[in-house]
mmCIF file of C-alpha atoms in Angstrom:
data_model
loop_
_atom_site.group_PDB
_atom_site.id
_atom_site.type_symbol
_atom_site.label_atom_id
_atom_site.label_comp_id
_atom_site.label_asym_id
_atom_site.label_seq_id
_atom_site.Cartn_x
_atom_site.Cartn_y
_atom_site.Cartn_z
ATOM 1 C CA MET A 356 0.236 0.323 0.112
ATOM 2 C CA ALA A 357 1.309 3.451 -0.851
ATOM 3 C CA SER A 358 1.775 6.245 1.978
ATOM 4 C CA ARG A 359 -0.595 8.827 2.446
ATOM 5 C CA PRO A 360 1.770 11.440 0.922
ATOM 6 C CA MET A 361 2.417 9.138 -1.925
ATOM 7 C CA ARG A 362 -1.367 8.431 -2.704
ATOM 8 C CA MET A 363 -1.781 12.282 -1.958
ATOM 9 C CA ARG A 364 1.056 12.714 -5.560
ATOM 10 C CA GLY A 365 -0.299 10.261 -7.553
ATOM 11 C CA PHE A 366 -4.172 11.560 -6.900
ATOM 12 C CA GLY A 367 -3.346 14.996 -7.487
ATOM 13 C CA LEU A 368 -0.450 14.215 -10.352
ATOM 14 C CA ALA A 369 -3.563 12.566 -12.009
ATOM 15 C CA ALA A 370 -6.401 15.236 -11.833
ATOM 16 C CA VAL A 371 -3.905 18.311 -12.536
ATOM 17 C CA LEU A 372 -3.019 16.417 -15.439
ATOM 18 C CA ALA A 373 -6.767 15.016 -16.585
ATOM 19 C CA VAL A 374 -7.612 19.134 -15.754
ATOM 20 C CA ALA A 375 -4.338 20.665 -17.878
ATOM 21 C CA LEU A 376 -4.792 18.119 -21.106
ATOM 22 C CA ASP A 377 -8.445 18.761 -21.087
ATOM 23 C CA GLN A 378 -8.637 22.447 -20.651
ATOM 24 C CA LEU A 379 -5.954 23.081 -23.636
ATOM 25 C CA SER A 380 -7.235 20.803 -25.663
ATOM 26 C CA LYS A 381 -10.694 22.636 -25.147
ATOM 27 C CA ALA A 382 -9.160 25.865 -25.999
ATOM 28 C CA TRP A 383 -7.525 24.949 -29.167
ATOM 29 C CA VAL A 384 -11.002 23.512 -30.125
ATOM 30 C CA ARG A 385 -12.088 27.053 -29.134
ATOM 31 C CA ASP A 386 -9.544 28.789 -31.292
ATOM 32 C CA ASN A 387 -9.396 26.396 -34.264
ATOM 33 C CA LEU A 388 -12.531 25.010 -34.855
ATOM 34 C CA PRO A 389 -15.870 27.375 -35.857
ATOM 35 C CA LEU A 390 -18.771 25.872 -33.983
ATOM 36 C CA GLY A 391 -20.463 22.973 -35.299
ATOM 37 C CA ARG A 392 -18.226 22.477 -38.435
ATOM 38 C CA HIS A 393 -17.141 18.875 -38.559
ATOM 39 C CA THR A 394 -13.711 17.541 -39.232
ATOM 40 C CA GLY A 395 -12.362 14.265 -39.789
ATOM 41 C CA LEU A 396 -9.048 12.548 -37.672
ATOM 42 C CA ILE A 397 -9.342 9.434 -38.593
ATOM 43 C CA PRO A 398 -11.458 8.981 -41.718
ATOM 44 C CA HIS A 399 -15.424 6.846 -40.344
ATOM 45 C CA LEU A 400 -13.425 6.174 -37.035
ATOM 46 C CA LEU A 401 -12.781 9.973 -34.687
ATOM 47 C CA GLY A 402 -13.974 12.923 -35.852
ATOM 48 C CA LEU A 403 -13.568 16.931 -34.470
ATOM 49 C CA VAL A 404 -17.074 18.566 -34.104
ATOM 50 C CA HIS A 405 -17.219 21.960 -31.910
ATOM 51 C CA VAL A 406 -20.331 22.063 -30.185
ATOM 52 C CA ARG A 407 -21.253 24.015 -26.742
ATOM 53 C CA ASN A 408 -22.866 21.578 -24.027
ATOM 54 C CA THR A 409 -24.865 22.621 -21.385
ATOM 55 C CA GLY A 410 -25.756 19.411 -19.823
ATOM 56 C CA ALA A 411 -24.136 16.303 -18.802
ATOM 57 C CA ALA A 412 -21.346 14.018 -19.791
ATOM 58 C CA PHE A 413 -21.635 12.800 -23.851
ATOM 59 C CA SER A 414 -24.598 16.223 -23.878
ATOM 60 C CA MET A 415 -27.310 14.650 -21.714
ATOM 61 C CA GLY A 416 -29.367 16.423 -18.760
ATOM 62 C CA GLU A 417 -29.158 19.540 -20.737
ATOM 63 C CA GLY A 418 -30.272 23.083 -18.600
ATOM 64 C CA ALA A 419 -28.963 21.193 -15.180
ATOM 65 C CA GLY A 420 -25.477 22.994 -15.490
ATOM 66 C CA LEU A 421 -25.521 23.919 -11.657
ATOM 67 C CA VAL A 422 -26.687 20.045 -10.523
ATOM 68 C CA PHE A 423 -23.576 18.939 -12.440
ATOM 69 C CA VAL A 424 -21.429 21.221 -10.705
ATOM 70 C CA ALA A 425 -23.009 20.895 -7.652
ATOM 71 C CA VAL A 426 -21.811 16.558 -7.880
ATOM 72 C CA ALA A 427 -18.694 17.595 -9.388
ATOM 73 C CA LEU A 428 -17.844 19.396 -5.914
ATOM 74 C CA VAL A 429 -19.404 16.342 -4.129
ATOM 75 C CA VAL A 430 -17.654 13.300 -5.721
ATOM 76 C CA THR A 431 -14.475 15.687 -5.891
ATOM 77 C CA ILE A 432 -14.638 16.047 -2.099
ATOM 78 C CA ILE A 433 -15.772 12.156 -0.851
ATOM 79 C CA CYS A 434 -12.657 10.896 -3.478
ATOM 80 C CA THR A 435 -10.032 13.442 -1.817
ATOM 81 C CA VAL A 436 -11.332 12.012 1.990
ATOM 82 C CA ILE A 437 -11.289 8.071 0.871
ATOM 83 C CA VAL A 438 -7.529 8.726 -0.777
ATOM 84 C CA TRP A 439 -6.624 10.850 2.149
ATOM 85 C CA ARG A 440 -7.905 8.723 4.670
ATOM 86 C CA ARG A 441 -7.913 4.642 3.246
ATOM 87 C CA TRP A 442 -4.676 2.948 2.689
ATOM 88 C CA LEU A 443 -5.341 2.260 -1.070
ATOM 89 C CA PRO A 444 -3.166 0.846 -4.231
ATOM 90 C CA LEU A 445 -2.184 3.365 -6.197
ATOM 91 C CA THR A 446 -3.426 1.724 -9.281
ATOM 92 C CA LEU A 447 -6.832 2.886 -7.481
ATOM 93 C CA VAL A 448 -5.625 6.157 -6.389
ATOM 94 C CA VAL A 449 -4.790 7.495 -9.948
ATOM 95 C CA PRO A 450 -8.140 6.323 -11.657
ATOM 96 C CA LEU A 451 -10.067 8.775 -8.586
ATOM 97 C CA GLY A 452 -7.259 11.450 -9.682
ATOM 98 C CA CYS A 453 -8.158 11.024 -12.750
ATOM 99 C CA ILE A 454 -11.984 10.907 -12.370
ATOM 100 C CA VAL A 455 -12.079 14.596 -9.613
ATOM 101 C CA GLY A 456 -10.021 15.922 -12.650
ATOM 102 C CA GLY A 457 -12.319 15.419 -15.505
ATOM 103 C CA GLY A 458 -15.016 16.457 -13.122
ATOM 104 C CA ILE A 459 -13.221 19.656 -12.380
ATOM 105 C CA GLY A 460 -12.163 20.521 -16.484
ATOM 106 C CA ASN A 461 -15.726 20.399 -17.388
ATOM 107 C CA MET A 462 -16.723 22.180 -13.965
ATOM 108 C CA ILE A 463 -14.399 24.991 -15.157
ATOM 109 C CA ASP A 464 -16.542 24.936 -18.115
ATOM 110 C CA ARG A 465 -19.673 25.406 -16.281
ATOM 111 C CA LEU A 466 -18.645 27.669 -13.991
ATOM 112 C CA GLY A 467 -16.652 30.222 -16.660
ATOM 113 C CA GLN A 468 -18.766 29.992 -19.633
ATOM 114 C CA GLY A 469 -22.076 28.764 -18.905
ATOM 115 C CA PHE A 470 -21.363 25.952 -21.079
ATOM 116 C CA VAL A 471 -18.498 22.891 -21.275
ATOM 117 C CA THR A 472 -16.523 22.644 -24.763
ATOM 118 C CA ASP A 473 -17.484 19.287 -26.442
ATOM 119 C CA PHE A 474 -15.839 18.193 -29.557
ATOM 120 C CA LEU A 475 -14.893 14.518 -29.906
ATOM 121 C CA SER A 476 -17.229 12.847 -32.219
ATOM 122 C CA LEU A 477 -17.062 8.725 -33.107
ATOM 123 C CA ASP A 478 -17.874 8.365 -36.582
ATOM 124 C CA PHE A 479 -18.615 4.778 -36.910
ATOM 125 C CA VAL A 480 -21.060 4.741 -34.573
ATOM 126 C CA SER A 481 -24.420 7.177 -33.103
ATOM 127 C CA PHE A 482 -22.830 8.352 -29.963
ATOM 128 C CA PRO A 483 -22.346 11.950 -28.368
ATOM 129 C CA ILE A 484 -19.924 14.394 -29.431
ATOM 130 C CA PHE A 485 -17.530 14.652 -25.646
ATOM 131 C CA ASN A 486 -14.220 15.817 -23.986
ATOM 132 C CA VAL A 487 -11.264 15.176 -22.734
ATOM 133 C CA ALA A 488 -13.117 15.213 -19.434
ATOM 134 C CA ASP A 489 -15.750 12.851 -20.275
ATOM 135 C CA CYS A 490 -12.975 10.229 -21.084
ATOM 136 C CA PHE A 491 -11.158 10.607 -18.374
ATOM 137 C CA VAL A 492 -14.195 10.075 -15.340
ATOM 138 C CA THR A 493 -15.114 7.403 -18.206
ATOM 139 C CA VAL A 494 -12.109 5.963 -18.195
ATOM 140 C CA GLY A 495 -10.984 6.678 -14.315
ATOM 141 C CA ILE A 496 -14.407 4.653 -13.214
ATOM 142 C CA VAL A 497 -14.150 1.223 -15.449
ATOM 143 C CA VAL A 498 -10.497 1.455 -14.269
ATOM 144 C CA ALA A 499 -10.813 2.048 -10.544
ATOM 145 C CA PHE A 500 -14.071 -0.278 -10.370
ATOM 146 C CA VAL A 501 -11.908 -3.182 -12.472
ATOM 147 C CA VAL A 502 -8.962 -2.275 -9.300
ATOM 148 C CA TRP A 503 -11.705 -2.232 -6.948
ATOM 149 C CA LEU A 504 -13.242 -5.513 -7.700
ATOM 150 C CA MET A 505 -9.358 -7.000 -8.131
ATOM 151 C CA TRP A 506 -8.514 -5.760 -5.070
ATOM 152 C CA ASP A 507 -11.174 -6.654 -2.748
ATOM 153 C CA ALA A 508 -11.171 -10.105 -4.495
ATOM 154 C CA ARG A 509 -7.813 -10.964 -3.407
ATOM 155 C CA HIS A 510 -8.421 -9.063 0.226
ATOM 156 C CA GLN A 511 -11.387 -11.721 0.622
ATOM 157 C CA LEU A 512 -9.231 -14.512 -0.411
ATOM 158 C CA LYS A 513 -6.422 -13.358 2.413
ATOM 159 C CA GLY A 514 -9.447 -13.271 4.826
ATOM 160 C CA ALA A 515 -11.419 -15.976 4.334
ATOM 161 C CA PRO A 516 -11.603 -19.164 6.805
ATOM 162 C CA THR A 517 -10.548 -22.338 6.182
ATOM 163 C CA ARG A 518 -12.084 -25.706 6.075
ATOM 164 C CA ARG A 519 -9.262 -27.023 7.035
ATOM 165 C CA GLY A 520 -9.146 -29.599 10.513
ATOM 166 C CA THR A 521 -12.790 -28.483 10.794
ATOM 167 C CA ALA A 522 -15.411 -31.452 11.493
ATOM 168 C CA SER A 523 -18.171 -31.278 8.831
#
């Protein structure tokens, strides 16, 4: 298990990296792509489309921006407290930092502009347009869940009572 300073550094670094990559990518899109214009990156796979999203991740929940800001704040506080107080492996701490960083990235947009800049388009399927913050949140959740399942299973196996030597 990682020490508290190591956990907090891993958590903080992941969150800062997520926010930085998200904000830099959104700034580039706002400066270089006209609103609504589609540009193909990888033909028939991935494109860029500059849109303004007043909803949640993947353009869902239109018009509930302040609710999403509140949710992002609560998730940030909960994850920070968990990382601070619990002995967790870095393999779980870093994904939690990614989740928090992605949430903060979108929160910065909502509070500063009243909308989130989305721009990533999966051109091979009908899927909402999203951004780098959404990627960090989604991947962070999936990785944290898988790591938690493996970590929990390993700890249950270590603490499981054995039947050796007991009469049935």
